[in-house]
Amino acid sequence: MGGLFHPIGPEAEETYWLRRGAVLIVLVAVLVGAGFMISSISQAISGPAQPAAAPPADPAAPAPAPADETPAPTPAPEPAATTPAAAPSTPAATQPAATQPPASQPATSAPAPSAPATSAPPRPAPSQAPASFEVGSPQQPAGQQPAGQPQACDRSKLRVGLDGPRQVSAGVPVNFRVTVGNDSGQRCRLVVDDKTFELKIYSGTDRIWTTLDCLSGMPAKNLTLDPGQEFGWEQEWRANRSVGDCKAGAETLRSGTYVATAQLNDAQPVQVIMQLRG
């Protein structure tokens, strides 16, 4: 008994107790598993027993079936059924007779599709109307073209150019090159005449000459300028003083500085500075 409570061996006492505990745990697990297995087996055995009781109820049900089969032979009702069958046969014959009039109606309705056949031809006619409309529509812009003429040029966007000699002599004719350009970016109309353009020459504050005194050489024109397009002409000055009606003054110009200025309405004026020798 001493070896039971106090293990003896080459190893420590705790080691033997641990081994005994492990064996005990395994034994308990085996017993518990066996108990679960036994209970499951018993439930499996008891489960099928209940459905086994159900089959006896089924055989009881077929028992009345033979009782039903005995009254089932009803040859007498069959002749009875034949008698009503003969009766409905007569209504059946009447029903087809009733259906015959509807059969005649479809025959009358058959001509009805001929009406849609007649309505089909008018459909091409409407299709022709839009075609004629499309053909006529391009003519409308053509009629609008006269009303869509370019507007008058914005004079603040006109570019005036003036070129001429820097050295001139009294009484010797001088030609200036005048240009007008369209910087508005769109097509526009421009009128160049004595009311819109002037080329004048001053010496200090003394007005020497102007195109308003003589319109010879002034190209009075109605212009249509594309964007960036220029119109130019030559304007003559005879290096003298003008007095109106294209008449020249008797006074001979003296040597000095003379300034030619080209002005087109509100456009930026341009100048050419000249030295005149008398």
PDB file of C-alpha atoms in Angstrom:
ATOM      1  CA  MET A   1       0.000   0.000   0.000  1.00  0.00           C
ATOM      2  CA  GLY A   2       2.921   2.343   0.589  1.00  0.00           C
ATOM      3  CA  GLY A   3       3.795   2.135  -3.124  1.00  0.00           C
ATOM      4  CA  LEU A   4       0.237   3.125  -4.011  1.00  0.00           C
ATOM      5  CA  PHE A   5       0.296   6.431  -2.171  1.00  0.00           C
ATOM      6  CA  HIS A   6       3.999   7.009  -2.411  1.00  0.00           C
ATOM      7  CA  PRO A   7       5.309   5.890  -5.803  1.00  0.00           C
ATOM      8  CA  ILE A   8       8.764   4.464  -5.808  1.00  0.00           C
ATOM      9  CA  GLY A   9      11.058   4.606  -8.770  1.00  0.00           C
ATOM     10  CA  PRO A  10      14.024   6.297 -10.348  1.00  0.00           C
ATOM     11  CA  GLU A  11      11.952   9.374 -11.300  1.00  0.00           C
ATOM     12  CA  ALA A  12      10.409  12.059  -9.172  1.00  0.00           C
ATOM     13  CA  GLU A  13       7.154  11.334  -7.317  1.00  0.00           C
ATOM     14  CA  GLU A  14       5.333  14.092  -9.223  1.00  0.00           C
ATOM     15  CA  THR A  15       6.064  12.333 -12.510  1.00  0.00           C
ATOM     16  CA  TYR A  16       4.269   9.191 -11.384  1.00  0.00           C
ATOM     17  CA  TRP A  17       1.284  11.202 -10.143  1.00  0.00           C
ATOM     18  CA  LEU A  18       1.077  12.970 -13.509  1.00  0.00           C
ATOM     19  CA  ARG A  19       1.085   9.637 -15.299  1.00  0.00           C
ATOM     20  CA  ARG A  20      -1.641   8.301 -13.030  1.00  0.00           C
ATOM     21  CA  GLY A  21      -3.708  11.451 -13.639  1.00  0.00           C
ATOM     22  CA  ALA A  22      -3.325  11.107 -17.400  1.00  0.00           C
ATOM     23  CA  VAL A  23      -4.418   7.467 -17.254  1.00  0.00           C
ATOM     24  CA  LEU A  24      -7.399   8.451 -15.116  1.00  0.00           C
ATOM     25  CA  ILE A  25      -8.442  11.172 -17.556  1.00  0.00           C
ATOM     26  CA  VAL A  26      -8.225   8.759 -20.481  1.00  0.00           C
ATOM     27  CA  LEU A  27     -10.300   6.223 -18.593  1.00  0.00           C
ATOM     28  CA  VAL A  28     -12.985   8.792 -17.781  1.00  0.00           C
ATOM     29  CA  ALA A  29     -13.068   9.921 -21.431  1.00  0.00           C
ATOM     30  CA  VAL A  30     -13.506   6.324 -22.576  1.00  0.00           C
ATOM     31  CA  LEU A  31     -16.367   5.802 -20.137  1.00  0.00           C
ATOM     32  CA  VAL A  32     -18.100   9.016 -21.190  1.00  0.00           C
ATOM     33  CA  GLY A  33     -17.716   8.133 -24.875  1.00  0.00           C
ATOM     34  CA  ALA A  34     -19.113   4.680 -24.263  1.00  0.00           C
ATOM     35  CA  GLY A  35     -22.103   6.231 -22.480  1.00  0.00           C
ATOM     36  CA  PHE A  36     -22.817   8.525 -25.449  1.00  0.00           C
ATOM     37  CA  MET A  37     -22.545   5.635 -27.852  1.00  0.00           C
ATOM     38  CA  ILE A  38     -24.952   3.517 -25.796  1.00  0.00           C
ATOM     39  CA  SER A  39     -27.492   6.352 -25.569  1.00  0.00           C
ATOM     40  CA  SER A  40     -27.298   7.047 -29.307  1.00  0.00           C
ATOM     41  CA  ILE A  41     -27.743   3.386 -30.118  1.00  0.00           C
ATOM     42  CA  SER A  42     -30.755   3.174 -27.852  1.00  0.00           C
ATOM     43  CA  GLN A  43     -32.299   6.234 -29.504  1.00  0.00           C
ATOM     44  CA  ALA A  44     -31.619   4.763 -32.938  1.00  0.00           C
ATOM     45  CA  ILE A  45     -33.348   1.568 -31.936  1.00  0.00           C
ATOM     46  CA  SER A  46     -36.319   3.339 -30.360  1.00  0.00           C
ATOM     47  CA  GLY A  47     -36.706   5.715 -33.358  1.00  0.00           C
ATOM     48  CA  PRO A  48     -37.568   3.157 -36.039  1.00  0.00           C
ATOM     49  CA  ALA A  49     -39.962   1.477 -33.594  1.00  0.00           C
ATOM     50  CA  GLN A  50     -42.375   4.455 -33.915  1.00  0.00           C
ATOM     51  CA  PRO A  51     -42.601   4.382 -37.718  1.00  0.00           C
ATOM     52  CA  ALA A  52     -43.072   0.614 -37.430  1.00  0.00           C
ATOM     53  CA  ALA A  53     -46.326   1.337 -35.595  1.00  0.00           C
ATOM     54  CA  ALA A  54     -47.499   3.531 -38.468  1.00  0.00           C
ATOM     55  CA  PRO A  55     -47.658   0.735 -41.035  1.00  0.00           C
ATOM     56  CA  PRO A  56     -50.419  -1.075 -39.145  1.00  0.00           C
ATOM     57  CA  ALA A  57     -52.586   2.008 -39.679  1.00  0.00           C
ATOM     58  CA  ASP A  58     -52.031   1.770 -43.446  1.00  0.00           C
ATOM     59  CA  PRO A  59     -53.291  -1.778 -43.730  1.00  0.00           C
ATOM     60  CA  ALA A  60     -56.380  -0.678 -41.865  1.00  0.00           C
ATOM     61  CA  ALA A  61     -57.066   1.915 -44.558  1.00  0.00           C
ATOM     62  CA  PRO A  62     -57.080  -0.522 -47.437  1.00  0.00           C
ATOM     63  CA  ALA A  63     -59.610  -2.592 -45.546  1.00  0.00           C
ATOM     64  CA  PRO A  64     -62.447  -0.174 -46.395  1.00  0.00           C
ATOM     65  CA  ALA A  65     -61.198  -0.091 -49.975  1.00  0.00           C
ATOM     66  CA  PRO A  66     -62.694  -3.482 -50.736  1.00  0.00           C
ATOM     67  CA  ALA A  67     -65.941  -2.243 -49.249  1.00  0.00           C
ATOM     68  CA  ASP A  68     -65.831   0.641 -51.753  1.00  0.00           C
ATOM     69  CA  GLU A  69     -65.000  -1.727 -54.557  1.00  0.00           C
ATOM     70  CA  THR A  70     -68.134  -3.748 -53.926  1.00  0.00           C
ATOM     71  CA  PRO A  71     -70.476  -0.796 -54.520  1.00  0.00           C
ATOM     72  CA  ALA A  72     -68.140   0.428 -57.279  1.00  0.00           C
ATOM     73  CA  PRO A  73     -69.607  -1.910 -59.899  1.00  0.00           C
ATOM     74  CA  THR A  74     -72.246   0.445 -61.175  1.00  0.00           C
ATOM     75  CA  PRO A  75     -73.152  -0.829 -64.583  1.00  0.00           C
ATOM     76  CA  ALA A  76     -76.614   0.621 -64.045  1.00  0.00           C
ATOM     77  CA  PRO A  77     -75.353   4.230 -63.738  1.00  0.00           C
ATOM     78  CA  GLU A  78     -73.566   3.836 -67.085  1.00  0.00           C
ATOM     79  CA  PRO A  79     -76.830   3.396 -69.020  1.00  0.00           C
ATOM     80  CA  ALA A  80     -78.151   6.326 -67.025  1.00  0.00           C
ATOM     81  CA  ALA A  81     -75.165   8.350 -68.250  1.00  0.00           C
ATOM     82  CA  THR A  82     -75.924   7.334 -71.807  1.00  0.00           C
ATOM     83  CA  THR A  83     -79.408   8.746 -71.586  1.00  0.00           C
ATOM     84  CA  PRO A  84     -78.140  12.261 -70.684  1.00  0.00           C
ATOM     85  CA  ALA A  85     -75.462  11.821 -73.330  1.00  0.00           C
ATOM     86  CA  ALA A  86     -78.125  11.518 -75.957  1.00  0.00           C
ATOM     87  CA  ALA A  87     -79.795  14.668 -74.698  1.00  0.00           C
ATOM     88  CA  PRO A  88     -76.662  16.859 -74.920  1.00  0.00           C
ATOM     89  CA  SER A  89     -75.985  15.443 -78.362  1.00  0.00           C
ATOM     90  CA  THR A  90     -78.935  17.395 -79.692  1.00  0.00           C
ATOM     91  CA  PRO A  91     -77.748  20.702 -78.163  1.00  0.00           C
ATOM     92  CA  ALA A  92     -74.327  19.938 -79.550  1.00  0.00           C
ATOM     93  CA  ALA A  93     -75.830  19.761 -82.972  1.00  0.00           C
ATOM     94  CA  THR A  94     -77.583  23.047 -82.376  1.00  0.00           C
ATOM     95  CA  GLN A  95     -74.382  24.715 -81.225  1.00  0.00           C
ATOM     96  CA  PRO A  96     -72.555  24.102 -84.500  1.00  0.00           C
ATOM     97  CA  ALA A  97     -75.580  25.557 -86.226  1.00  0.00           C
ATOM     98  CA  ALA A  98     -75.178  28.648 -84.074  1.00  0.00           C
ATOM     99  CA  THR A  99     -71.530  28.842 -84.906  1.00  0.00           C
ATOM    100  CA  GLN A 100     -72.221  28.753 -88.629  1.00  0.00           C
ATOM    101  CA  PRO A 101     -73.475  32.356 -88.753  1.00  0.00           C
ATOM    102  CA  PRO A 102     -70.206  33.587 -87.217  1.00  0.00           C
ATOM    103  CA  ALA A 103     -68.447  31.568 -89.920  1.00  0.00           C
ATOM    104  CA  SER A 104     -70.362  33.610 -92.454  1.00  0.00           C
ATOM    105  CA  GLN A 105     -69.317  36.808 -90.663  1.00  0.00           C
ATOM    106  CA  PRO A 106     -65.609  36.144 -91.167  1.00  0.00           C
ATOM    107  CA  ALA A 107     -66.494  35.588 -94.798  1.00  0.00           C
ATOM    108  CA  THR A 108     -68.000  39.081 -94.868  1.00  0.00           C
ATOM    109  CA  SER A 109     -65.051  40.482 -92.928  1.00  0.00           C
ATOM    110  CA  ALA A 110     -62.660  39.031 -95.487  1.00  0.00           C
ATOM    111  CA  PRO A 111     -63.433  41.875 -97.922  1.00  0.00           C
ATOM    112  CA  ALA A 112     -62.587  44.312 -95.106  1.00  0.00           C
ATOM    113  CA  PRO A 113     -58.836  43.887 -95.646  1.00  0.00           C
ATOM    114  CA  SER A 114     -59.402  45.232 -99.144  1.00  0.00           C
ATOM    115  CA  ALA A 115     -60.083  48.634 -97.537  1.00  0.00           C
ATOM    116  CA  PRO A 116     -56.607  48.780 -95.926  1.00  0.00           C
ATOM    117  CA  ALA A 117     -55.256  47.757 -99.325  1.00  0.00           C
ATOM    118  CA  THR A 118     -56.849  50.902-100.772  1.00  0.00           C
ATOM    119  CA  SER A 119     -55.512  53.006 -97.871  1.00  0.00           C
ATOM    120  CA  ALA A 120     -51.962  51.782 -98.469  1.00  0.00           C
ATOM    121  CA  PRO A 121     -51.472  53.792-101.717  1.00  0.00           C
ATOM    122  CA  PRO A 122     -52.115  57.197-100.020  1.00  0.00           C
ATOM    123  CA  ARG A 123     -49.131  56.630 -97.705  1.00  0.00           C
ATOM    124  CA  PRO A 124     -46.537  57.208-100.439  1.00  0.00           C
ATOM    125  CA  ALA A 125     -48.233  60.535-101.165  1.00  0.00           C
ATOM    126  CA  PRO A 126     -47.387  62.025 -97.709  1.00  0.00           C
ATOM    127  CA  SER A 127     -43.801  60.867 -98.138  1.00  0.00           C
ATOM    128  CA  GLN A 128     -43.577  62.995-101.274  1.00  0.00           C
ATOM    129  CA  ALA A 129     -44.678  66.146 -99.414  1.00  0.00           C
ATOM    130  CA  PRO A 130     -41.664  66.170 -97.042  1.00  0.00           C
ATOM    131  CA  ALA A 131     -39.408  65.526-100.033  1.00  0.00           C
ATOM    132  CA  SER A 132     -40.730  68.650-101.752  1.00  0.00           C
ATOM    133  CA  PHE A 133     -40.269  70.579 -98.497  1.00  0.00           C
ATOM    134  CA  GLU A 134     -36.640  69.528 -98.256  1.00  0.00           C
ATOM    135  CA  VAL A 135     -36.055  70.571-101.824  1.00  0.00           C
ATOM    136  CA  GLY A 136     -37.580  73.972-101.200  1.00  0.00           C
ATOM    137  CA  SER A 137     -35.773  74.597 -97.930  1.00  0.00           C
ATOM    138  CA  PRO A 138     -32.358  75.309 -99.507  1.00  0.00           C
ATOM    139  CA  GLN A 139     -33.986  78.048-101.550  1.00  0.00           C
ATOM    140  CA  GLN A 140     -34.816  80.011 -98.406  1.00  0.00           C
ATOM    141  CA  PRO A 141     -31.205  80.896 -97.598  1.00  0.00           C
ATOM    142  CA  ALA A 142     -30.807  82.008-101.190  1.00  0.00           C
ATOM    143  CA  GLY A 143     -33.701  84.425-100.668  1.00  0.00           C
ATOM    144  CA  GLN A 144     -32.135  85.654 -97.445  1.00  0.00           C
ATOM    145  CA  GLN A 145     -28.805  86.484 -99.004  1.00  0.00           C
ATOM    146  CA  PRO A 146     -29.844  89.988-100.088  1.00  0.00           C
ATOM    147  CA  ALA A 147     -30.944  90.713 -96.517  1.00  0.00           C
ATOM    148  CA  GLY A 148     -27.685  89.260 -95.185  1.00  0.00           C
ATOM    149  CA  GLN A 149     -25.357  91.810 -96.761  1.00  0.00           C
ATOM    150  CA  PRO A 150     -22.323  92.843 -94.678  1.00  0.00           C
ATOM    151  CA  GLN A 151     -22.866  95.583 -92.146  1.00  0.00           C
ATOM    152  CA  ALA A 152     -21.065  98.904 -92.194  1.00  0.00           C
ATOM    153  CA  CYS A 153     -17.434  98.697 -91.099  1.00  0.00           C
ATOM    154  CA  ASP A 154     -16.596  99.626 -87.547  1.00  0.00           C
ATOM    155  CA  ARG A 155     -14.436 102.675 -88.226  1.00  0.00           C
ATOM    156  CA  SER A 156     -12.535 102.157 -84.995  1.00  0.00           C
ATOM    157  CA  LYS A 157     -11.287  98.864 -86.481  1.00  0.00           C
ATOM    158  CA  LEU A 158     -10.215 100.289 -89.836  1.00  0.00           C
ATOM    159  CA  ARG A 159      -6.518 100.636 -90.527  1.00  0.00           C
ATOM    160  CA  VAL A 160      -5.497 103.708 -92.548  1.00  0.00           C
ATOM    161  CA  GLY A 161      -2.099 103.851 -94.207  1.00  0.00           C
ATOM    162  CA  LEU A 162      -0.264 106.800 -95.767  1.00  0.00           C
ATOM    163  CA  ASP A 163       3.051 106.756 -97.601  1.00  0.00           C
ATOM    164  CA  GLY A 164       4.851 109.539 -99.437  1.00  0.00           C
ATOM    165  CA  PRO A 165       8.212 111.254 -99.958  1.00  0.00           C
ATOM    166  CA  ARG A 166      10.007 112.900 -97.060  1.00  0.00           C
ATOM    167  CA  GLN A 167      11.715 115.515 -99.225  1.00  0.00           C
ATOM    168  CA  VAL A 168       9.626 117.694-101.569  1.00  0.00           C
ATOM    169  CA  SER A 169      10.130 120.850-103.612  1.00  0.00           C
ATOM    170  CA  ALA A 170       7.724 123.739-104.027  1.00  0.00           C
ATOM    171  CA  GLY A 171       5.578 123.438-107.154  1.00  0.00           C
ATOM    172  CA  VAL A 172       6.668 119.852-107.869  1.00  0.00           C
ATOM    173  CA  PRO A 173       3.729 117.383-107.738  1.00  0.00           C
ATOM    174  CA  VAL A 174       3.852 114.731-104.997  1.00  0.00           C
ATOM    175  CA  ASN A 175       1.954 111.423-104.956  1.00  0.00           C
ATOM    176  CA  PHE A 176       0.781 109.897-101.686  1.00  0.00           C
ATOM    177  CA  ARG A 177      -0.231 106.267-101.386  1.00  0.00           C
ATOM    178  CA  VAL A 178      -3.393 105.963 -99.236  1.00  0.00           C
ATOM    179  CA  THR A 179      -4.677 102.564 -98.024  1.00  0.00           C
ATOM    180  CA  VAL A 180      -7.638 101.467 -95.914  1.00  0.00           C
ATOM    181  CA  GLY A 181      -7.606  97.982 -94.329  1.00  0.00           C
ATOM    182  CA  ASN A 182     -10.304  95.964 -92.557  1.00  0.00           C
ATOM    183  CA  ASP A 183      -9.120  94.742 -89.149  1.00  0.00           C
ATOM    184  CA  SER A 184     -12.585  93.921 -87.792  1.00  0.00           C
ATOM    185  CA  GLY A 185     -12.310  90.183 -88.485  1.00  0.00           C
ATOM    186  CA  GLN A 186     -15.494  90.106 -90.532  1.00  0.00           C
ATOM    187  CA  ARG A 187     -16.753  91.277 -93.893  1.00  0.00           C
ATOM    188  CA  CYS A 188     -18.040  94.864 -93.897  1.00  0.00           C
ATOM    189  CA  ARG A 189     -19.086  97.748 -96.148  1.00  0.00           C
ATOM    190  CA  LEU A 190     -17.229 101.051 -96.388  1.00  0.00           C
ATOM    191  CA  VAL A 191     -17.970 104.297 -98.192  1.00  0.00           C
ATOM    192  CA  VAL A 192     -14.969 106.402 -99.243  1.00  0.00           C
ATOM    193  CA  ASP A 193     -15.835 109.944-100.361  1.00  0.00           C
ATOM    194  CA  ASP A 194     -15.337 113.567 -99.362  1.00  0.00           C
ATOM    195  CA  LYS A 195     -17.668 113.087 -96.371  1.00  0.00           C
ATOM    196  CA  THR A 196     -15.712 110.216 -94.848  1.00  0.00           C
ATOM    197  CA  PHE A 197     -12.093 110.822 -95.895  1.00  0.00           C
ATOM    198  CA  GLU A 198      -9.733 113.794 -95.887  1.00  0.00           C
ATOM    199  CA  LEU A 199      -6.065 114.218 -96.706  1.00  0.00           C
ATOM    200  CA  LYS A 200      -4.747 117.533 -95.430  1.00  0.00           C
ATOM    201  CA  ILE A 201      -1.367 119.203 -95.207  1.00  0.00           C
ATOM    202  CA  TYR A 202      -0.405 121.661 -92.486  1.00  0.00           C
ATOM    203  CA  SER A 203       2.653 123.675 -91.672  1.00  0.00           C
ATOM    204  CA  GLY A 204       2.354 124.304 -87.971  1.00  0.00           C
ATOM    205  CA  THR A 205      -1.207 125.612 -87.526  1.00  0.00           C
ATOM    206  CA  ASP A 206      -1.436 126.911 -91.104  1.00  0.00           C
ATOM    207  CA  ARG A 207      -3.620 124.784 -93.304  1.00  0.00           C
ATOM    208  CA  ILE A 208      -1.853 124.488 -96.648  1.00  0.00           C
ATOM    209  CA  TRP A 209      -3.870 122.027 -98.666  1.00  0.00           C
ATOM    210  CA  THR A 210      -6.843 119.582 -98.293  1.00  0.00           C
ATOM    211  CA  THR A 211      -8.799 117.224-100.493  1.00  0.00           C
ATOM    212  CA  LEU A 212     -11.962 119.063 -99.463  1.00  0.00           C
ATOM    213  CA  ASP A 213     -10.890 121.975-101.699  1.00  0.00           C
ATOM    214  CA  CYS A 214     -10.569 119.719-104.729  1.00  0.00           C
ATOM    215  CA  LEU A 215     -12.092 116.267-105.118  1.00  0.00           C
ATOM    216  CA  SER A 216     -10.062 115.348-108.175  1.00  0.00           C
ATOM    217  CA  GLY A 217      -8.359 112.058-107.539  1.00  0.00           C
ATOM    218  CA  MET A 218     -10.746 111.196-104.681  1.00  0.00           C
ATOM    219  CA  PRO A 219     -12.193 107.717-105.460  1.00  0.00           C
ATOM    220  CA  ALA A 220     -15.774 107.995-104.266  1.00  0.00           C
ATOM    221  CA  LYS A 221     -16.637 104.319-103.887  1.00  0.00           C
ATOM    222  CA  ASN A 222     -18.772 101.887-101.945  1.00  0.00           C
ATOM    223  CA  LEU A 223     -16.425  99.101-100.887  1.00  0.00           C
ATOM    224  CA  THR A 224     -16.931  95.622 -99.440  1.00  0.00           C
ATOM    225  CA  LEU A 225     -13.812  94.560 -97.571  1.00  0.00           C
ATOM    226  CA  ASP A 226     -13.046  91.039 -96.417  1.00  0.00           C
ATOM    227  CA  PRO A 227     -11.167  90.552 -93.145  1.00  0.00           C
ATOM    228  CA  GLY A 228      -7.592  91.798 -93.626  1.00  0.00           C
ATOM    229  CA  GLN A 229      -8.302  93.196 -97.101  1.00  0.00           C
ATOM    230  CA  GLU A 230      -6.944  96.627 -98.112  1.00  0.00           C
ATOM    231  CA  PHE A 231      -8.127  99.233-100.599  1.00  0.00           C
ATOM    232  CA  GLY A 232      -5.655 101.838-101.855  1.00  0.00           C
ATOM    233  CA  TRP A 233      -5.306 104.712-104.285  1.00  0.00           C
ATOM    234  CA  GLU A 234      -2.899 107.475-105.284  1.00  0.00           C
ATOM    235  CA  GLN A 235      -3.581 111.039-104.128  1.00  0.00           C
ATOM    236  CA  GLU A 236      -1.689 113.893-105.803  1.00  0.00           C
ATOM    237  CA  TRP A 237      -0.504 117.115-104.190  1.00  0.00           C
ATOM    238  CA  ARG A 238       1.168 119.717-106.351  1.00  0.00           C
ATOM    239  CA  ALA A 239       3.133 121.187-103.488  1.00  0.00           C
ATOM    240  CA  ASN A 240       1.059 124.328-103.431  1.00  0.00           C
ATOM    241  CA  ARG A 241      -1.693 125.949-101.377  1.00  0.00           C
ATOM    242  CA  SER A 242      -5.338 125.198-102.171  1.00  0.00           C
ATOM    243  CA  VAL A 243      -8.047 127.850-102.055  1.00  0.00           C
ATOM    244  CA  GLY A 244     -11.129 125.839-103.120  1.00  0.00           C
ATOM    245  CA  ASP A 245     -12.751 124.791-106.363  1.00  0.00           C
ATOM    246  CA  CYS A 246      -9.506 123.028-107.295  1.00  0.00           C
ATOM    247  CA  LYS A 247      -7.739 126.378-107.580  1.00  0.00           C
ATOM    248  CA  ALA A 248      -4.147 126.878-106.504  1.00  0.00           C
ATOM    249  CA  GLY A 249      -3.029 129.870-104.539  1.00  0.00           C
ATOM    250  CA  ALA A 250      -0.581 132.340-106.048  1.00  0.00           C
ATOM    251  CA  GLU A 251       1.645 132.167-102.991  1.00  0.00           C
ATOM    252  CA  THR A 252       4.770 130.055-103.288  1.00  0.00           C
ATOM    253  CA  LEU A 253       5.338 127.775-100.347  1.00  0.00           C
ATOM    254  CA  ARG A 254       8.309 128.515 -98.199  1.00  0.00           C
ATOM    255  CA  SER A 255      10.854 125.997 -97.056  1.00  0.00           C
ATOM    256  CA  GLY A 256      10.043 124.224 -93.843  1.00  0.00           C
ATOM    257  CA  THR A 257       8.340 121.246 -92.278  1.00  0.00           C
ATOM    258  CA  TYR A 258       5.019 120.119 -93.630  1.00  0.00           C
ATOM    259  CA  VAL A 259       2.809 117.358 -92.222  1.00  0.00           C
ATOM    260  CA  ALA A 260       0.387 115.318 -94.344  1.00  0.00           C
ATOM    261  CA  THR A 261      -2.461 113.680 -92.356  1.00  0.00           C
ATOM    262  CA  ALA A 262      -4.894 111.061 -93.662  1.00  0.00           C
ATOM    263  CA  GLN A 263      -8.159 110.858 -91.683  1.00  0.00           C
ATOM    264  CA  LEU A 264     -11.017 108.360 -92.265  1.00  0.00           C
ATOM    265  CA  ASN A 265     -13.866 109.227 -89.921  1.00  0.00           C
ATOM    266  CA  ASP A 266     -13.147 107.727 -86.477  1.00  0.00           C
ATOM    267  CA  ALA A 267     -10.203 105.612 -87.625  1.00  0.00           C
ATOM    268  CA  GLN A 268      -6.776 106.346 -86.222  1.00  0.00           C
ATOM    269  CA  PRO A 269      -5.212 109.112 -88.384  1.00  0.00           C
ATOM    270  CA  VAL A 270      -1.752 108.637 -89.885  1.00  0.00           C
ATOM    271  CA  GLN A 271       0.848 111.238 -90.850  1.00  0.00           C
ATOM    272  CA  VAL A 272       3.848 111.756 -93.081  1.00  0.00           C
ATOM    273  CA  ILE A 273       6.344 114.477 -92.138  1.00  0.00           C
ATOM    274  CA  MET A 274       8.040 116.199 -95.078  1.00  0.00           C
ATOM    275  CA  GLN A 275      10.747 118.777 -95.562  1.00  0.00           C
ATOM    276  CA  LEU A 276       9.942 121.261 -98.322  1.00  0.00           C
ATOM    277  CA  ARG A 277      12.569 123.275-100.109  1.00  0.00           C
ATOM    278  CA  GLY A 278      11.439 126.518-101.722  1.00  0.00           C
TER     279      GLY A 278
END
